[in-house]
PDB file of C-alpha atoms and ligand atoms in Angstrom:
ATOM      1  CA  UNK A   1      19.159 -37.684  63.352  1.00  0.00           C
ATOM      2  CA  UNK A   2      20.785 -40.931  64.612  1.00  0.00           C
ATOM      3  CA  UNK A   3      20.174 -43.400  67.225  1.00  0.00           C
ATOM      4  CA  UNK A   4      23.304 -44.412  69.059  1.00  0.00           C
ATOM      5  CA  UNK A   5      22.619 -47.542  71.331  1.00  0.00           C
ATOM      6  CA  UNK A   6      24.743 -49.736  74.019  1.00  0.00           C
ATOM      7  CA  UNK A   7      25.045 -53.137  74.220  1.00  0.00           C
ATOM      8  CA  UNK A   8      25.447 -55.062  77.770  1.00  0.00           C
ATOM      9  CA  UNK A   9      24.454 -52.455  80.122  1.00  0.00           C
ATOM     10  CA  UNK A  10      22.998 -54.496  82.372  1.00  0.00           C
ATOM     11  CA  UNK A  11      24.826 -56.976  83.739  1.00  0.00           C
ATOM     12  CA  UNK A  12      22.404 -59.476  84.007  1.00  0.00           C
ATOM     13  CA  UNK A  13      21.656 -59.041  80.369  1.00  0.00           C
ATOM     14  CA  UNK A  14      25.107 -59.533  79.325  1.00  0.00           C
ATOM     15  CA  UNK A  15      25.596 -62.933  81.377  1.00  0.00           C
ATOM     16  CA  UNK A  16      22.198 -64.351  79.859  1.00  0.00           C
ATOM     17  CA  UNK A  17      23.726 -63.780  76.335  1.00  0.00           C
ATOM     18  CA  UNK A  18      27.392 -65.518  77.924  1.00  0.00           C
ATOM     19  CA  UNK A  19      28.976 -61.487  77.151  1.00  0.00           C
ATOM     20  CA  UNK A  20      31.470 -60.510  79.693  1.00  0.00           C
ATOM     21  CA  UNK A  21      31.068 -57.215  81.332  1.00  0.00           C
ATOM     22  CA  UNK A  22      32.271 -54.574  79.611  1.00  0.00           C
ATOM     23  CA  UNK A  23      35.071 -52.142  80.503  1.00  0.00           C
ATOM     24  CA  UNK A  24      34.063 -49.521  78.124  1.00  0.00           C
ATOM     25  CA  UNK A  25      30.472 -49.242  76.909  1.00  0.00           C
ATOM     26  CA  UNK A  26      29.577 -51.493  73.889  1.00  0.00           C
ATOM     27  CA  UNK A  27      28.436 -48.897  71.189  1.00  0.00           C
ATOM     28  CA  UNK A  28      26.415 -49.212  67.816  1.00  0.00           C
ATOM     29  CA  UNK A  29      23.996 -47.020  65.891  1.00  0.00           C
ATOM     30  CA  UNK A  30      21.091 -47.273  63.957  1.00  0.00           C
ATOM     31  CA  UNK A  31      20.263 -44.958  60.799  1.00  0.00           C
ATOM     32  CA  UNK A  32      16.871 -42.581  61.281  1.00  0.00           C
ATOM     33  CA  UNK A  33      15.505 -45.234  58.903  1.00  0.00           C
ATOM     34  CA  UNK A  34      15.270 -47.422  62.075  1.00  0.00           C
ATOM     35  CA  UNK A  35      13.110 -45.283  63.845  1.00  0.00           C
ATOM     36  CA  UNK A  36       9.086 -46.626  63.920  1.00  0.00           C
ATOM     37  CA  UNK A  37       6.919 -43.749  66.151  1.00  0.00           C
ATOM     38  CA  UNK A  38       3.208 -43.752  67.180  1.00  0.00           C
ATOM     39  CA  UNK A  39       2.994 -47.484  68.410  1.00  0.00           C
ATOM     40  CA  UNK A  40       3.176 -48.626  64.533  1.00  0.00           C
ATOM     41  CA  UNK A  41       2.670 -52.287  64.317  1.00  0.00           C
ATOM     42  CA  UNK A  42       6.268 -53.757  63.293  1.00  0.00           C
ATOM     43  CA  UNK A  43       6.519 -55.656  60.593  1.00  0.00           C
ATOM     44  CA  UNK A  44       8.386 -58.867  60.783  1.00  0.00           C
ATOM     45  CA  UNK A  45      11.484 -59.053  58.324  1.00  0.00           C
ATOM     46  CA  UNK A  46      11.579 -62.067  55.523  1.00  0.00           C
ATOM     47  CA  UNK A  47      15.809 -62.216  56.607  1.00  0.00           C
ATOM     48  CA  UNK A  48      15.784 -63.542  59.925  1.00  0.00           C
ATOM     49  CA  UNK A  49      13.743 -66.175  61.996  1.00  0.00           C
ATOM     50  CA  UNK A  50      14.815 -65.155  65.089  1.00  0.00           C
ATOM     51  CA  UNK A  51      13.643 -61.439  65.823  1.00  0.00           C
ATOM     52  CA  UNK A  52      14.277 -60.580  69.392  1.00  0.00           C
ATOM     53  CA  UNK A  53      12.952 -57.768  71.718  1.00  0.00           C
ATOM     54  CA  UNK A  54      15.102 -55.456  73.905  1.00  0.00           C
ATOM     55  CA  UNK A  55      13.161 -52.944  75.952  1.00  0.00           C
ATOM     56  CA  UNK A  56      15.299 -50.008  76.637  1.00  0.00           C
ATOM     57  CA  UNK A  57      15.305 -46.340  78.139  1.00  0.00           C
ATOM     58  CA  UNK A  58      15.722 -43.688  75.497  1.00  0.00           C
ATOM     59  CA  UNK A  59      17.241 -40.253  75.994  1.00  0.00           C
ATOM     60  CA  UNK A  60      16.922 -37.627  73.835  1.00  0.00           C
ATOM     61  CA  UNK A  61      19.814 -35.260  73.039  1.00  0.00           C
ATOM     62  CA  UNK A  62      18.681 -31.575  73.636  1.00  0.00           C
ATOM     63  CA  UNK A  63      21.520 -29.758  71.826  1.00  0.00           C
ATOM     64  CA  UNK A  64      24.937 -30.343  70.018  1.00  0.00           C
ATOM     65  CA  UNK A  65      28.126 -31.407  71.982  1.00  0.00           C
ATOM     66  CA  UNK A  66      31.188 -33.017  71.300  1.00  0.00           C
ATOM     67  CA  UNK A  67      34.227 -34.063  74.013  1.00  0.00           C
ATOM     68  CA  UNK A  68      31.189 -33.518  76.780  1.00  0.00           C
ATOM     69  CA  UNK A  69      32.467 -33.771  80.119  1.00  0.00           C
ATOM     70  CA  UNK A  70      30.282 -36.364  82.484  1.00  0.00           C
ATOM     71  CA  UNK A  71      30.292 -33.187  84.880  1.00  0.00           C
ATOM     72  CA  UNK A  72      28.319 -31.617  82.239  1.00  0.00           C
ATOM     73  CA  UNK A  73      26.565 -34.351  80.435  1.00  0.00           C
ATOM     74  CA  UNK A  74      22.950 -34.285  81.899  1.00  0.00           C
ATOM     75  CA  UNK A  75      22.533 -30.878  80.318  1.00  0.00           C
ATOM     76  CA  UNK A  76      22.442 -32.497  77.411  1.00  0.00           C
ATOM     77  CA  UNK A  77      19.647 -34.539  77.567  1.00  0.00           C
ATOM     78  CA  UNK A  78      15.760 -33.184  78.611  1.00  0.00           C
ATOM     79  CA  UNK A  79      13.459 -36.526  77.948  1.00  0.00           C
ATOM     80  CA  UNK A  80      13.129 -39.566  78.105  1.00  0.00           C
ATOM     81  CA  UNK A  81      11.269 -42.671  76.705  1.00  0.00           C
ATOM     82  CA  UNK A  82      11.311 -46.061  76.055  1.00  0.00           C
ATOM     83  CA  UNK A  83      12.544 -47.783  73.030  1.00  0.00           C
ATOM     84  CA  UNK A  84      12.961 -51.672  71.584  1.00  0.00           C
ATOM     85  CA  UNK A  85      15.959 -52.629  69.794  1.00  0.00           C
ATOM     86  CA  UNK A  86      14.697 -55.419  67.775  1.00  0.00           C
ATOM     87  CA  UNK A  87      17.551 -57.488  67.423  1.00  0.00           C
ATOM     88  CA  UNK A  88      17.431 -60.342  64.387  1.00  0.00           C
ATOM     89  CA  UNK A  89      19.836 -62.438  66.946  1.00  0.00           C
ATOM     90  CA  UNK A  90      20.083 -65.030  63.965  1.00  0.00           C
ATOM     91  CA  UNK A  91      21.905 -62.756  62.134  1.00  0.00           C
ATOM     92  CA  UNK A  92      23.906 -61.221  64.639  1.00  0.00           C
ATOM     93  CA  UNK A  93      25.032 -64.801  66.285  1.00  0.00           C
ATOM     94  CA  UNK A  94      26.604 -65.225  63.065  1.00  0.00           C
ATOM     95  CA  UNK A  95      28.501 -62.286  62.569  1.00  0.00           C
ATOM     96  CA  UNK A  96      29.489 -62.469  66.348  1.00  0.00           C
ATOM     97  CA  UNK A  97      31.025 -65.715  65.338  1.00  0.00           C
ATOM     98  CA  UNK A  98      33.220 -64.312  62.390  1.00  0.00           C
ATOM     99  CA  UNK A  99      34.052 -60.978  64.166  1.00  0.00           C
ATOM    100  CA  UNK A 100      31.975 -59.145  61.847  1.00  0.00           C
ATOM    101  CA  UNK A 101      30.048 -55.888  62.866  1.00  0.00           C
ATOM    102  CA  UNK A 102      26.248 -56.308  63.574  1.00  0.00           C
ATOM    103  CA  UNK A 103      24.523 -53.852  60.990  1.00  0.00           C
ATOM    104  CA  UNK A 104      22.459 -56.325  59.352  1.00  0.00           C
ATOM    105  CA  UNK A 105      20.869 -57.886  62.750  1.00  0.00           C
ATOM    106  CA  UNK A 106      20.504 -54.112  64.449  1.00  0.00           C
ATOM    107  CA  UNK A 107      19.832 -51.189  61.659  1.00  0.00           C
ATOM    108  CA  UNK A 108      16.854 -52.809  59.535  1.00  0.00           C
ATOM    109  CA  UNK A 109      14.387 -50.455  59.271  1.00  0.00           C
ATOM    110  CA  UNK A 110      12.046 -49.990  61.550  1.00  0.00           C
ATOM    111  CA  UNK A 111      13.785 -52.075  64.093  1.00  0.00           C
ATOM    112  CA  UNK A 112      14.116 -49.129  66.783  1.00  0.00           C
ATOM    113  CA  UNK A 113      10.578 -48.565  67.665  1.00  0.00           C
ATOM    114  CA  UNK A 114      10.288 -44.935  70.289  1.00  0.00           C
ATOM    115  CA  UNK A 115       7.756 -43.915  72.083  1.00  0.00           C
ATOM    116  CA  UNK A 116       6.376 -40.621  73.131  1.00  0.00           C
ATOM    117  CA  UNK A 117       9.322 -38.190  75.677  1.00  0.00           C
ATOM    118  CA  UNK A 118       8.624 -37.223  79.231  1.00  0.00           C
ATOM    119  CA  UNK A 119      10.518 -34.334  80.519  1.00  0.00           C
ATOM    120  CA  UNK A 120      13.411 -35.740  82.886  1.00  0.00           C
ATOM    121  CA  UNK A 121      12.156 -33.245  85.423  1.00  0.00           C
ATOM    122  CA  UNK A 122       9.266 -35.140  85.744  1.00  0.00           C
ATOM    123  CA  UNK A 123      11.167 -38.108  87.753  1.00  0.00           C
ATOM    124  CA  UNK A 124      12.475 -37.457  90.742  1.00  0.00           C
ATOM    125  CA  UNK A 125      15.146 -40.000  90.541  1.00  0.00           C
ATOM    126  CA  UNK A 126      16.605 -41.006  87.300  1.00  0.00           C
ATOM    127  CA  UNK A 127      18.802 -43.996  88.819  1.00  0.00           C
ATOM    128  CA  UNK A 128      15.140 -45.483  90.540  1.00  0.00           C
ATOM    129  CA  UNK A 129      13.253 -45.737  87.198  1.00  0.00           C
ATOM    130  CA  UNK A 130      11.116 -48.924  87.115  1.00  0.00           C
ATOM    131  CA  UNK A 131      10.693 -50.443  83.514  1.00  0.00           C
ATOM    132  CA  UNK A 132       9.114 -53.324  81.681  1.00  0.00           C
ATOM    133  CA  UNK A 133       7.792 -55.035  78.662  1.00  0.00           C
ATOM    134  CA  UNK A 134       4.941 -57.099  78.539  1.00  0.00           C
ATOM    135  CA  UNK A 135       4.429 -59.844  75.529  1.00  0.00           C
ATOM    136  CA  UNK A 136       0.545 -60.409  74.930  1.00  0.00           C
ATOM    137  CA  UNK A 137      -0.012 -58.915  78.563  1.00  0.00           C
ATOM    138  CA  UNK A 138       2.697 -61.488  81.045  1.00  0.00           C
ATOM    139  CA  UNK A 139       5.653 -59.591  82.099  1.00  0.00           C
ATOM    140  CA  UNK A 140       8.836 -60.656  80.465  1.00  0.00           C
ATOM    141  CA  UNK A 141      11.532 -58.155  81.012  1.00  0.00           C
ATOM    142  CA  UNK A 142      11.910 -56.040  84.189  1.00  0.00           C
ATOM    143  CA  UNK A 143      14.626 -53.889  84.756  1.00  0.00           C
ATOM    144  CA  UNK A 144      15.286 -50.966  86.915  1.00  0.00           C
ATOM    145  CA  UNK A 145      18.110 -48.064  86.210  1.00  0.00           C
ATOM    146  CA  UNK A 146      19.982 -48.725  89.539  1.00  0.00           C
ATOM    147  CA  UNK A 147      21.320 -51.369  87.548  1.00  0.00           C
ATOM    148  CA  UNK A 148      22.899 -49.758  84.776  1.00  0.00           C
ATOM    149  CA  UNK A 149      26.706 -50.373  84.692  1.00  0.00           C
ATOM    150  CA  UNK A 150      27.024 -46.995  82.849  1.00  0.00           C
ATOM    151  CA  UNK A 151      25.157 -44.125  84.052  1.00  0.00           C
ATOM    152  CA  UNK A 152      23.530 -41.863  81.196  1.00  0.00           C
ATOM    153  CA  UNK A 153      26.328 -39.101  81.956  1.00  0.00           C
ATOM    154  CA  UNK A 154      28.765 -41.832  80.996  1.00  0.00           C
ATOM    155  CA  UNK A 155      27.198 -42.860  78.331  1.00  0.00           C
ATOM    156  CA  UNK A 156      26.863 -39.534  76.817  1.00  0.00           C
ATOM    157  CA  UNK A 157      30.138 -38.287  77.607  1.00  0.00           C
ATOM    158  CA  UNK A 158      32.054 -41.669  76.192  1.00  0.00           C
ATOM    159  CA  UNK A 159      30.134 -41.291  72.652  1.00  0.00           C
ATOM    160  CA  UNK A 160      30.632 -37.857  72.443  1.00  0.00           C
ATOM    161  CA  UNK A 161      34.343 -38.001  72.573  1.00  0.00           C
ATOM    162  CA  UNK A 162      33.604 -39.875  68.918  1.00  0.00           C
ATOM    163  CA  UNK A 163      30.968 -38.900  67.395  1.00  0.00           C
ATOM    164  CA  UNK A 164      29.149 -35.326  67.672  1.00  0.00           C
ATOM    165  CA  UNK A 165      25.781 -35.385  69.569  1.00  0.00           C
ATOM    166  CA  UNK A 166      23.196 -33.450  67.754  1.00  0.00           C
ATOM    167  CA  UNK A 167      19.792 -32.292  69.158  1.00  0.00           C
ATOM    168  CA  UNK A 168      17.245 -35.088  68.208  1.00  0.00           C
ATOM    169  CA  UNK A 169      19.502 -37.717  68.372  1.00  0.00           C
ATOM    170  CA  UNK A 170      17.953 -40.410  70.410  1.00  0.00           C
ATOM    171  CA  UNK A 171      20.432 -43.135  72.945  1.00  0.00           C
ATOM    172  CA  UNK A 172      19.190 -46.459  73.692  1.00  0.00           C
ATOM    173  CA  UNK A 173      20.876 -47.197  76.495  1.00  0.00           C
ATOM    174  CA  UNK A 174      20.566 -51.158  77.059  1.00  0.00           C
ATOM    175  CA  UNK A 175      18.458 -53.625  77.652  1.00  0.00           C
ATOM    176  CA  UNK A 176      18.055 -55.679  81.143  1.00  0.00           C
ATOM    177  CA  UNK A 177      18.116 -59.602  81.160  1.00  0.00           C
ATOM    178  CA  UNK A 178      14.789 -61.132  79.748  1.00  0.00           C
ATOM    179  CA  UNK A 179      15.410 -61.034  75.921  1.00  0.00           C
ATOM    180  CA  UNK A 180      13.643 -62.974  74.066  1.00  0.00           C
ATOM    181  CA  UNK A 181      11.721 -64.213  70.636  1.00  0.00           C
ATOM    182  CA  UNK A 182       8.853 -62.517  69.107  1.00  0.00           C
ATOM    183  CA  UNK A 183       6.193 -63.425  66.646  1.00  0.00           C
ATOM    184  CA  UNK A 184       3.912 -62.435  64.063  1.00  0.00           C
ATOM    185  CA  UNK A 185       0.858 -61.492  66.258  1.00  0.00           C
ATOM    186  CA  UNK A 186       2.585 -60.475  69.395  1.00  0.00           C
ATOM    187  CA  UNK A 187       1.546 -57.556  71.061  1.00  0.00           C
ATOM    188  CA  UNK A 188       4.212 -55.666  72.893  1.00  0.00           C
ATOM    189  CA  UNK A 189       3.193 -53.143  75.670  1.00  0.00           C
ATOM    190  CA  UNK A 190       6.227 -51.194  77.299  1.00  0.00           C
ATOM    191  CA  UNK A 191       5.811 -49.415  81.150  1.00  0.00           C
ATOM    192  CA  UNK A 192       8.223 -46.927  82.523  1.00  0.00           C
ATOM    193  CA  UNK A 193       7.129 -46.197  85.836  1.00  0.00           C
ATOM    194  CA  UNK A 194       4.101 -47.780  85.053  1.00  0.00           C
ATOM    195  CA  UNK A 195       3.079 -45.789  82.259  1.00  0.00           C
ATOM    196  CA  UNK A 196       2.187 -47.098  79.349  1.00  0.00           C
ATOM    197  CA  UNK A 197       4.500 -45.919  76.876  1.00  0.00           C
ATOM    198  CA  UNK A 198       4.741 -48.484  73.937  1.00  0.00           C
ATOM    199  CA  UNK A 199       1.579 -50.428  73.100  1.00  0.00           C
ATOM    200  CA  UNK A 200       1.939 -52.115  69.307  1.00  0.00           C
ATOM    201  CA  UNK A 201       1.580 -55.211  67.338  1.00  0.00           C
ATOM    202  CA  UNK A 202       3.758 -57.564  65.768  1.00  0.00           C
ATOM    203  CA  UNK A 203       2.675 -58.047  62.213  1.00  0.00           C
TER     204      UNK A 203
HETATM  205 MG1   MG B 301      19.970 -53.368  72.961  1.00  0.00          MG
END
């Protein structure tokens, strides 16, 4: 499996970190290697000083598609989740700077920790889905899928015209304004709907 994730999907988001908006979605992946399950404590990495959190809603892919028409897109998706895309922003302020891709700062392992999938069908409305991360128990992100700038049908349908979706594959699909810093002790609770999805340490 792969994680694919997008950058700047929240406008807010993208104006804290002084991104424009983008026209097309902002795309990278993460290798299964990312992937920490079962509220895992995460380990903080020796290469950066500057780890920061991203709470995000996951999807996961329910069957192979490629060239997937946004018509047909939410067929292929069944659950959802919530996600952080730890983001060593140290790293990837640099590499912004030199136009260099961000693999280092966004595909260390364990940096995509996933939490347990709800069926879709459980929500009644998708674009209404409350979400949050709390650092040692004070809200500091808040964001609410109204506010996405590409819906999850986009999103699927623009990666798919690239790169194959298979079953399994999970989509991170950006992170509302609120980033921040974390540190060794931390401990990082994520709500979607109010549900406590992600509860783990920083170690
Ligand atoms: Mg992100």
């Amino acid at each position: 499996m792969k994680v694919i994730a997008i950058g700047r999907n929240y406008a807010e988001h993208a104006k804290e970190l002084n991104n424009p908006i983008p026209i097309i979605p902002v795309i990278f992946m993460k290798p299964d290697t990312a992937v920490l399950k079962d509220n895992k404590p995460f380990y903080y990495p020796e290469f950066s000083t500057d780890i920061h959190h991203e709470i995000e809603i996951v999807l996961k892919v329910c069957k192979e598609g490629k060239h997937i028409s946004e018509k047909f897109a939410a067929n292929y998706y069944d659950e959802i989740g919530l996600g952080v895309d730890f983001t060593a922003r140290d790293i990837q302020s640099r590499h912004k700077e030199k136009g260099l891709p961000w693999e280092l700062a966004k595909a260390f392992d364990n940096s995509a920790p996933v939490s347990k999938f709800i069926p879709k069908s459980r929500f009644e409305n998708l674009y209404n889905l409350n979400f949050k991360l709390d650092v040692n128990d004070k809200t500091i992100q808040a964001g609410n899928t109204s506010n996405l700038l590409f819906s999850f049908e986009a999103l699927i349908s623009f990666v798919s015209q690239y790169v194959t979706l298979k079953k399994g594959d999970l989509i991170f699909t950006g992170t509302p304004q609120g980033v921040g810093s974390v540190k060794i002790g931390d401990h990082l609770a994520g709500y979607l709907e109010g549900e406590k999805l992600l509860d783990f340490y920083v170690r």
